[in-house]
Short mmCIF file of C-alpha atoms in Angstrom, two decimals:
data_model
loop_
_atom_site.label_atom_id
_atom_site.label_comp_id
_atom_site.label_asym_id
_atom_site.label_seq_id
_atom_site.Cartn_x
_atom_site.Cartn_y
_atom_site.Cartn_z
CA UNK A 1 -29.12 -58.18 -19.06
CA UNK A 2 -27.16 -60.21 -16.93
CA UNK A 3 -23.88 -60.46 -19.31
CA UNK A 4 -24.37 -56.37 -18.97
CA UNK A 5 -24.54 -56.61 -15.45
CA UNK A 6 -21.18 -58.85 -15.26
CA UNK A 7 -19.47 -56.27 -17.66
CA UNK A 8 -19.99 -53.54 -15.67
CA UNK A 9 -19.16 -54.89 -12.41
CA UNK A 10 -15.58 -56.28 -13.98
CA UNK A 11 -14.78 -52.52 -15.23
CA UNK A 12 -16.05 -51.49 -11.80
CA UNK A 13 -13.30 -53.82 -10.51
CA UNK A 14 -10.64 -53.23 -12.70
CA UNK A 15 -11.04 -49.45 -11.84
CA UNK A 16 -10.66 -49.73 -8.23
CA UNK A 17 -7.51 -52.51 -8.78
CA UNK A 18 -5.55 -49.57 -10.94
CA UNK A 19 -7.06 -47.06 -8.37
CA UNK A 20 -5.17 -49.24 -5.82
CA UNK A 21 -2.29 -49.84 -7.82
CA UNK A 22 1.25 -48.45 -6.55
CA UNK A 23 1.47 -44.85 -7.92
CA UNK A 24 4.80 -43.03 -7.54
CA UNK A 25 4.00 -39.26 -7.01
CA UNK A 26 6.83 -37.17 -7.17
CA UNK A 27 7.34 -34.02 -5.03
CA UNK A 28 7.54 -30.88 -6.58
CA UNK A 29 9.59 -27.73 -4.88
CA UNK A 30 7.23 -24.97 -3.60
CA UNK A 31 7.07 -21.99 -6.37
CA UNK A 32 6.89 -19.94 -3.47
CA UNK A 33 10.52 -20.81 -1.94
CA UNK A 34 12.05 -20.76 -5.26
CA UNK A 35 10.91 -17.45 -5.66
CA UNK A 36 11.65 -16.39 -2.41
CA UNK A 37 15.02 -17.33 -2.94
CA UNK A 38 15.18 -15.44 -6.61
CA UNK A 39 14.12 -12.38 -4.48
CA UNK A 40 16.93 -12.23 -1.86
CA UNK A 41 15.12 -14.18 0.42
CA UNK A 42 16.52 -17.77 2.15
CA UNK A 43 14.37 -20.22 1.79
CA UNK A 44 15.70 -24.10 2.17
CA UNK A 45 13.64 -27.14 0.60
CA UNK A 46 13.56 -29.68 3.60
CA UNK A 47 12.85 -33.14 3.40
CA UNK A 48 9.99 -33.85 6.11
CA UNK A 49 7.74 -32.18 3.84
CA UNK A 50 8.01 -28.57 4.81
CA UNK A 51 10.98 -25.31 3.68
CA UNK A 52 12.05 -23.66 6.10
CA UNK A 53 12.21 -19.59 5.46
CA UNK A 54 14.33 -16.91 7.02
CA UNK A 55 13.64 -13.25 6.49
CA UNK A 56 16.02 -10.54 8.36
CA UNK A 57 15.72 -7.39 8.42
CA UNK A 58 16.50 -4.28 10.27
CA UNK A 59 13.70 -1.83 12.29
CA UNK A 60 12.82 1.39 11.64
CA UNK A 61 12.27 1.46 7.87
CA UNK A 62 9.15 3.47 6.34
CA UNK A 63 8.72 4.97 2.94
CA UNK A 64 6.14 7.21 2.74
CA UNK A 65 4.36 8.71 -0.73
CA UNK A 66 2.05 11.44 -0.34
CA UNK A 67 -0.06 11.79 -3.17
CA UNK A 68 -1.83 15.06 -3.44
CA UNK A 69 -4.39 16.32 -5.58
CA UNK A 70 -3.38 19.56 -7.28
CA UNK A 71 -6.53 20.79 -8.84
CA UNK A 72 -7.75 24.53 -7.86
CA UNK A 73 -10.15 23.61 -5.42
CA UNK A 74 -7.54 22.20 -2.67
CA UNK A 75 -5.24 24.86 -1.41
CA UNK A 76 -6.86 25.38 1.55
CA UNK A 77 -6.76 21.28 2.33
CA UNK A 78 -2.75 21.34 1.33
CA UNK A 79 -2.06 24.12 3.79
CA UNK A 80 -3.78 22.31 6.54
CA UNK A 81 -1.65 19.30 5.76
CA UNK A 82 1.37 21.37 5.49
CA UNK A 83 0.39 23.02 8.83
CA UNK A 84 -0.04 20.21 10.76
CA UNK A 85 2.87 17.92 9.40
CA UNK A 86 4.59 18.17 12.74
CA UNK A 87 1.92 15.55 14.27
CA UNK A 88 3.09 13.26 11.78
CA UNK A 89 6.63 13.99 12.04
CA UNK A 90 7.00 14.03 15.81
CA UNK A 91 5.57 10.17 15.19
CA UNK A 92 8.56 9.41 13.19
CA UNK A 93 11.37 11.55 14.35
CA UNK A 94 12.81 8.01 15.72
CA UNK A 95 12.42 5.84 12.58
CA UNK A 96 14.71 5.84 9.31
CA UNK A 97 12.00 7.14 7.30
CA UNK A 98 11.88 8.27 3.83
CA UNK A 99 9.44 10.80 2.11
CA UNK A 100 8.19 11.45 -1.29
CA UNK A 101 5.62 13.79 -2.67
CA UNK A 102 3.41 13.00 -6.25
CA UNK A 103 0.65 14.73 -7.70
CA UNK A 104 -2.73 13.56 -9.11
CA UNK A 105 -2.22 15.08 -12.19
CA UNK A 106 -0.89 11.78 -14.20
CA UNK A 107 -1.14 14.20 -17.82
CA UNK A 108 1.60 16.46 -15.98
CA UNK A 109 3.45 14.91 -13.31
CA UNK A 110 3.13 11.18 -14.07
CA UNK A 111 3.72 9.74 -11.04
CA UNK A 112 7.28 11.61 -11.06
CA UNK A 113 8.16 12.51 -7.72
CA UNK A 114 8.41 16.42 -6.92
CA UNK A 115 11.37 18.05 -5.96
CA UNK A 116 11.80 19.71 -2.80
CA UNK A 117 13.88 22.96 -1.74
CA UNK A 118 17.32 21.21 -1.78
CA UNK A 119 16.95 19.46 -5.03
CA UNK A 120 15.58 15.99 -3.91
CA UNK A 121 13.17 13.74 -4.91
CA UNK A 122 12.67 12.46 -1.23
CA UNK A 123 13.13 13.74 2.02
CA UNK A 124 15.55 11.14 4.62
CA UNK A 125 16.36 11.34 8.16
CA UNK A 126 19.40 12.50 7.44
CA UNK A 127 17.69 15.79 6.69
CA UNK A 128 15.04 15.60 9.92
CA UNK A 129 15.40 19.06 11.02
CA UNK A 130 14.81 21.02 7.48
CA UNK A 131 11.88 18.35 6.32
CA UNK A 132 9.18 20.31 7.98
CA UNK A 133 9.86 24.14 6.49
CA UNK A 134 10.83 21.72 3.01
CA UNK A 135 7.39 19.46 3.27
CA UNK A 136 5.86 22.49 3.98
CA UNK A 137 6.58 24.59 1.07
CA UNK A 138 6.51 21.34 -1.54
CA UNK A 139 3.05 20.00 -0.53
CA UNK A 140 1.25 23.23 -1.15
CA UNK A 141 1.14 23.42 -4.68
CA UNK A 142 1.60 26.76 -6.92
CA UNK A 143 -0.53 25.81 -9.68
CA UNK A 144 -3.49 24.53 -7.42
CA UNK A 145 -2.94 28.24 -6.00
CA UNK A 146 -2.93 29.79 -9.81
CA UNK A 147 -5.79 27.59 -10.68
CA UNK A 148 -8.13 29.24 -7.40
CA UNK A 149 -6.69 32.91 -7.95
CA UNK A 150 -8.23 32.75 -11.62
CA UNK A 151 -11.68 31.00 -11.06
CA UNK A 152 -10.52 27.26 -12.51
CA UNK A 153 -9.98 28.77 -15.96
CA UNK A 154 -8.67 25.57 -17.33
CA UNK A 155 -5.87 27.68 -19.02
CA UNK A 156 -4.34 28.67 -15.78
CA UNK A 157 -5.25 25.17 -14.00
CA UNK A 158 -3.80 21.41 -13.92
CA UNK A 159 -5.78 18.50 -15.28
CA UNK A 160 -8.46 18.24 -13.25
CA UNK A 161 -8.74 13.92 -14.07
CA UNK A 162 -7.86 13.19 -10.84
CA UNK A 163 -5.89 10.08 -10.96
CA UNK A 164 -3.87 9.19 -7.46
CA UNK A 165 -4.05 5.15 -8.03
CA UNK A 166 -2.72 5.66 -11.06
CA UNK A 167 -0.22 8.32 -9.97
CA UNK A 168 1.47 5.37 -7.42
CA UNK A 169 1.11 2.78 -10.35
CA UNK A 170 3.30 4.77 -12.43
CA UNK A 171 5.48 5.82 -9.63
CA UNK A 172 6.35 2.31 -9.42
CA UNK A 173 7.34 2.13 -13.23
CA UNK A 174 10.17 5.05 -13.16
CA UNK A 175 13.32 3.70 -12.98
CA UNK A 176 14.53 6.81 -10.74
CA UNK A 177 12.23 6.27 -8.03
CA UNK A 178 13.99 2.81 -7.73
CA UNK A 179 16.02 3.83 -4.75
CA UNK A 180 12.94 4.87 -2.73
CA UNK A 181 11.55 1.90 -2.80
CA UNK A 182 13.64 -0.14 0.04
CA UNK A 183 13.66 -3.76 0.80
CA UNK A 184 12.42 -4.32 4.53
CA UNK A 185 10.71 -1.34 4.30
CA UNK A 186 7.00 -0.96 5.10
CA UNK A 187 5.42 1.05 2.63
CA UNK A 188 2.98 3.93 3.50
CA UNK A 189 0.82 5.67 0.43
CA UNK A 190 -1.10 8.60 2.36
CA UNK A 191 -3.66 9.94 -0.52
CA UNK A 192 -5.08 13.99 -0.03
CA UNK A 193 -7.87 14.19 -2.55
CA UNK A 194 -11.52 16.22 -2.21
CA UNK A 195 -12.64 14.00 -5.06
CA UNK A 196 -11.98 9.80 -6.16
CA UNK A 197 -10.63 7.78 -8.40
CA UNK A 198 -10.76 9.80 -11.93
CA UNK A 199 -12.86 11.92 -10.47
CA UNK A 200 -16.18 10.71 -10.49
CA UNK A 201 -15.29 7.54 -9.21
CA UNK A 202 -16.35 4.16 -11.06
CA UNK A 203 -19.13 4.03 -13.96
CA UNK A 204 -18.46 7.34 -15.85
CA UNK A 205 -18.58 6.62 -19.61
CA UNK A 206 -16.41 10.27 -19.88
CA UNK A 207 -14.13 9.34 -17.65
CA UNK A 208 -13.42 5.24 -17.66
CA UNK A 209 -11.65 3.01 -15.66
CA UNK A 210 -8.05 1.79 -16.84
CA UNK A 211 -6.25 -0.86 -15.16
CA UNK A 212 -3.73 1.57 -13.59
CA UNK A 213 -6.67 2.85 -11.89
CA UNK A 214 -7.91 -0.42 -10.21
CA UNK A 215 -6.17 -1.24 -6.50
CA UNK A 216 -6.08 -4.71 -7.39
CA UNK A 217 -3.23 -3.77 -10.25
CA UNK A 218 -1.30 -1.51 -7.77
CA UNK A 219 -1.48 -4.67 -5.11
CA UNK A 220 -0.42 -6.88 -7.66
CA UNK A 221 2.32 -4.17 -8.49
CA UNK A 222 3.86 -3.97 -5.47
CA UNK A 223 3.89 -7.99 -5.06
CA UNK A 224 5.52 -8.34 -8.44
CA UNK A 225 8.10 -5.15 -8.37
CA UNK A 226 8.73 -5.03 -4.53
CA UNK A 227 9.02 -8.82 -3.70
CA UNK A 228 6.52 -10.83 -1.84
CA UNK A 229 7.28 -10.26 1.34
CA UNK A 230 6.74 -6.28 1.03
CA UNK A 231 4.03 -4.80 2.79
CA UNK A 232 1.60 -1.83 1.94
CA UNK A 233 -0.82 0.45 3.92
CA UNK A 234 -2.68 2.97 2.26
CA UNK A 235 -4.55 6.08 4.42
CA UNK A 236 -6.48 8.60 2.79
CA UNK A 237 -7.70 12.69 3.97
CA UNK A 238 -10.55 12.19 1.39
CA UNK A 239 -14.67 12.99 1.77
CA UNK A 240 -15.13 9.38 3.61
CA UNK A 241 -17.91 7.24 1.80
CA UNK A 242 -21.38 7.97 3.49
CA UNK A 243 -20.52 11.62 4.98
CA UNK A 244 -22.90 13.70 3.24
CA UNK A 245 -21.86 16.92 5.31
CA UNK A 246 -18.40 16.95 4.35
CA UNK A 247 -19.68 16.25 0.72
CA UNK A 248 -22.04 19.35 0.69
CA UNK A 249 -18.72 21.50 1.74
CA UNK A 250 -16.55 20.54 -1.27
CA UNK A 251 -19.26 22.18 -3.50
CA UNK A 252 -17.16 25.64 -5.25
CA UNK A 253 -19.25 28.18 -7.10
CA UNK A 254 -16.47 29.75 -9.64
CA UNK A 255 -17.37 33.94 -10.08
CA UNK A 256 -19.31 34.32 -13.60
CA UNK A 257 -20.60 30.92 -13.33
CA UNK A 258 -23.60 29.04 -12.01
CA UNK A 259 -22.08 25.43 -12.60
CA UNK A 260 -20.40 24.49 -9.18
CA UNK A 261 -17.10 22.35 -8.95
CA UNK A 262 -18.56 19.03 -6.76
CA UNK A 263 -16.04 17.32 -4.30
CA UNK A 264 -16.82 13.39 -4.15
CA UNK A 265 -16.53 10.49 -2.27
CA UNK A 266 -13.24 8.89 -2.12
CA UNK A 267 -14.91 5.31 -2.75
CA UNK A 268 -11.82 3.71 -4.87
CA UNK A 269 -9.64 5.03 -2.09
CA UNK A 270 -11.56 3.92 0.61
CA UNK A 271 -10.94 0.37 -1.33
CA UNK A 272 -7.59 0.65 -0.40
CA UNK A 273 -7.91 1.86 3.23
CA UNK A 274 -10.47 -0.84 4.01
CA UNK A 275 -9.55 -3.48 2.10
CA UNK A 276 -12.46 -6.16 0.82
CA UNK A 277 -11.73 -9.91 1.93
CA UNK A 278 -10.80 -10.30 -2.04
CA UNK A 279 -7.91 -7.41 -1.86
CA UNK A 280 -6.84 -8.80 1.14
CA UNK A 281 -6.26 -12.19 0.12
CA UNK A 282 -3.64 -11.49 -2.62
CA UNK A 283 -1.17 -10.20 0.04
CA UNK A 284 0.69 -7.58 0.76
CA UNK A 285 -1.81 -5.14 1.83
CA UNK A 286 -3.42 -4.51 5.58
CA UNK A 287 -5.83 -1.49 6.68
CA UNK A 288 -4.76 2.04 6.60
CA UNK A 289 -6.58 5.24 8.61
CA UNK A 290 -9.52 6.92 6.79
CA UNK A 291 -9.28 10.56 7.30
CA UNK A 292 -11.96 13.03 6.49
CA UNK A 293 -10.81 16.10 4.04
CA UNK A 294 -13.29 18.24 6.50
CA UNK A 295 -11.78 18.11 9.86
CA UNK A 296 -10.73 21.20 11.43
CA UNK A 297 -7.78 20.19 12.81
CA UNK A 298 -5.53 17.63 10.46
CA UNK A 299 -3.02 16.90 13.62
CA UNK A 300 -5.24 14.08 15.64
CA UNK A 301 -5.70 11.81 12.10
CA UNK A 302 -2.06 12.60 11.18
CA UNK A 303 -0.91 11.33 14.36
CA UNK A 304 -2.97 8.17 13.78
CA UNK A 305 -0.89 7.54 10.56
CA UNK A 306 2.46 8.01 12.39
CA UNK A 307 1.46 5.45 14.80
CA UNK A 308 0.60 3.03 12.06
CA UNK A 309 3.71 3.68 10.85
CA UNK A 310 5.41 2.54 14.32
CA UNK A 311 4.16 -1.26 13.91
CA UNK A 312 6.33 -3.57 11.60
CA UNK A 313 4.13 -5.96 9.38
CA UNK A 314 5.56 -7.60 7.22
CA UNK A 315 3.48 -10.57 4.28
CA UNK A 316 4.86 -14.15 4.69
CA UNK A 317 4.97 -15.77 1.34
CA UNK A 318 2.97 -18.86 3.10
CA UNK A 319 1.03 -20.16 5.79
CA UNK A 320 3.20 -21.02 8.85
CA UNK A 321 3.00 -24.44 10.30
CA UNK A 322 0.55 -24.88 13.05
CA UNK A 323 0.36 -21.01 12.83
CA UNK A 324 3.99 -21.06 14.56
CA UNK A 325 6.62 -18.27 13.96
CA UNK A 326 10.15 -17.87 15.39
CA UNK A 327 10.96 -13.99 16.15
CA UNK A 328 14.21 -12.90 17.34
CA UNK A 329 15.85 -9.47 18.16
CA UNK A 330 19.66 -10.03 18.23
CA UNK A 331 20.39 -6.84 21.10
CA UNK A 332 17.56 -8.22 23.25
CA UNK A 333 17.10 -12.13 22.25
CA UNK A 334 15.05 -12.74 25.80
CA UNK A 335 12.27 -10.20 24.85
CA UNK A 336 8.69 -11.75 24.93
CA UNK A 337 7.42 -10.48 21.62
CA UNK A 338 3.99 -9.49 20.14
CA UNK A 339 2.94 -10.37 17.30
CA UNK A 340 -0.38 -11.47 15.30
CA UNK A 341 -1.01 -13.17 12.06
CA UNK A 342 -3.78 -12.57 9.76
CA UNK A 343 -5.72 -15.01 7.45
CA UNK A 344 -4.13 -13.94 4.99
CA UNK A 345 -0.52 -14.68 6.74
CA UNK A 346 -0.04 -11.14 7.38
CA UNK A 347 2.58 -10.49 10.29
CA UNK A 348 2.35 -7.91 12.60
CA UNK A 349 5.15 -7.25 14.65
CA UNK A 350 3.33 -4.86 17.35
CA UNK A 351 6.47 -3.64 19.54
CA UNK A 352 9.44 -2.76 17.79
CA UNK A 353 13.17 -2.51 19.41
CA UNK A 354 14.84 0.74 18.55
CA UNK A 355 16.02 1.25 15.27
CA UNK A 356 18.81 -0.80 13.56
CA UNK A 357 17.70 -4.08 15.86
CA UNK A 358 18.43 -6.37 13.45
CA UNK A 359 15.15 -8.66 13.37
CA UNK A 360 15.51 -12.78 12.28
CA UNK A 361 12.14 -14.79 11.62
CA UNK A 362 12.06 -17.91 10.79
CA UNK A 363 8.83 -20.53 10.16
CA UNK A 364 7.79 -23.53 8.14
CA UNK A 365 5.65 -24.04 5.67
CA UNK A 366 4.58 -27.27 3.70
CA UNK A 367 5.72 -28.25 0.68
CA UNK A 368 3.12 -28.88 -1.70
CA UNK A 369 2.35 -31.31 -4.30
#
């Protein structure tokens, strides 16, 4: 017993003299700044431990998808958007803004963008003063008006698998919708729907999830195919989870026919509006405005989403040094800014300069091993 004991107290030693040993680590680069770089970004490895990233940019940029459901039982919900467009456009009239329109309807449209009246797949500032009449007359769909004028035969109607998370995921995948998709520019995804994800939501055995239908695959999306610095907010004119009363009113009783059509919950979009702690962490994402499908007058949440679309955040690929971050408007460089960062190094830039101020940040992050 005691030649046991002595062994295992000289392994015991040994142990803690190679534990004590001199051990040369070696420093590896940070993924992150290397990636940066690869994505247009300037990111220098410093030698007191920490890179040192720049991001500039100029205000002002927003490109906004709508993505509207098409099916027969919404042409009364895409004439009150088209009606009360103005609130959202007034918001914006001073931003260099950018605005696309997609369907629901993946089997049809798949995630292509529509055209409008002069033959473009987006609407620019360029063209401010015809947008309205050409939103207007793009947003309200002829075959959702078809589909209601003969009772939701399905002959006469679109595919009524509503998919608008998948719509965006394959928006992302078209090579010609390339150009909409700016660098610097905050993305904005507004979704009009009187039903979810699919339809039916999650946990229909007819009607199953795919991965394009999941908002963690469209976050991770936009990280990948936008660069890591991109951020998205998503809004949604849906039936809100938990309002039975605007539920009951999406119920549709077809002539010759005692099955009604059932509006549902946008859950899955709500997912994207209010973002879980989970969504949030991978970046890129911040809270959008939940509209309700239901309200009589579109203009007041409308006008929430333009103001939204006023604040500059932008996702920091890392977490600043002591929380520390340098901002600096070259046409006023005396301004007191404000700004907040999230948890999950989300930055908020809460007072933009006019447009065109070209914006530097700069901040620290550590280099890790």
């Amino acid at each position: 017993m005691e030649t046991l004991r002595r062994l295992i107290l000289l392994f015991v030693g040994l142990s803690i003299y190679v534990g004590c040993s001199d051990v040369n680590f070696q420093v590896v680069p940070s993924a992150t700044c290397d990636e940066f770089n690869d994505q247009g970004g300037v990111c220098h490895h410093g030698e007191d431990g920490f890179n040192t990233y720049n991001i500039e940019f100029k205000t002002g940029k927003v490109d906004i998808l709508f993505v509207v459901d098409n099916s027969g039982s919404m042409w009364i919900e895409q004439t009150q958007m088209a009606n009360k467009f103005p609130y959202l456009l007034d918001k914006i009239a001073d931003l260099d803004y950018q605005i696309a329109i997609t369907t629901t309807d993946v089997e049809n449209d798949q995630g292509r963008f529509l055209l409008f009246p002069n033959g473009a797949p987006y609407l620019t500032t360029a063209t401010h003063g015809n947008n309205l009449d050409w939103f207007r007359e793009t947003i309200q769909r002829d075959e959702t008006l078809v589909c209601d004028s003969n009772n939701y035969e399905e002959a006469f109607c679109p595919s009524n698998d509503e998919r608008g998370i998948y719509a965006v995921n394959l928006a992302l995948d078209h090579p010609e919708n390339s150009s909409f998709f700016r660098d610097s520019a905050t993305l904005h995804v507004v979704f009009l729907s009187d039903e979810d994800e699919r339809g039916v939501g999650r946990g229909s055995r007819t009607y199953p999830f795919e991965a394009y239908d999941e908002p963690s695959t469209l976050i991770s999306k936009i990280r990948d195919q936008l660069g890591i610095t991109k951020a998205a907010q998503f809004h949604a004119v849906t039936v809100a989870p938990g309002d039975e009363a605007c539920l009951v009113k999406q119920y549709v009783y077809p002539a010759n026919t005692s099955w009604p059509i059932k509006g549902r919950e946008g859950k899955v979009y709500a997912e994207l509006v209010s973002p879980s702690s989970s969504l949030l962490s991978m970046g890129n994402i911040l809270p959008g405005v939940q509209g309700s499908i239901c309200a009589k007058d579109y203009g007041a949440q409308l006008g929430e989403i333009g103001d939204d679309m006023k604040i500059k955040p932008i996702q920091l690929p890392c977490e600043p040094r002591d929380g520390e971050v340098s901002i600096v408007y070259d046409r006023f460089p005396d301004i007191n800014i404000d700004y907040s960062l999230s948890d999950t190094d989300m930055l908020t830039i809460h007072s933009m300069p006019p447009e065109h101020t070209k914006v530097r940040i700069q901040f620290n992050c550590p280099i890790y091993l």
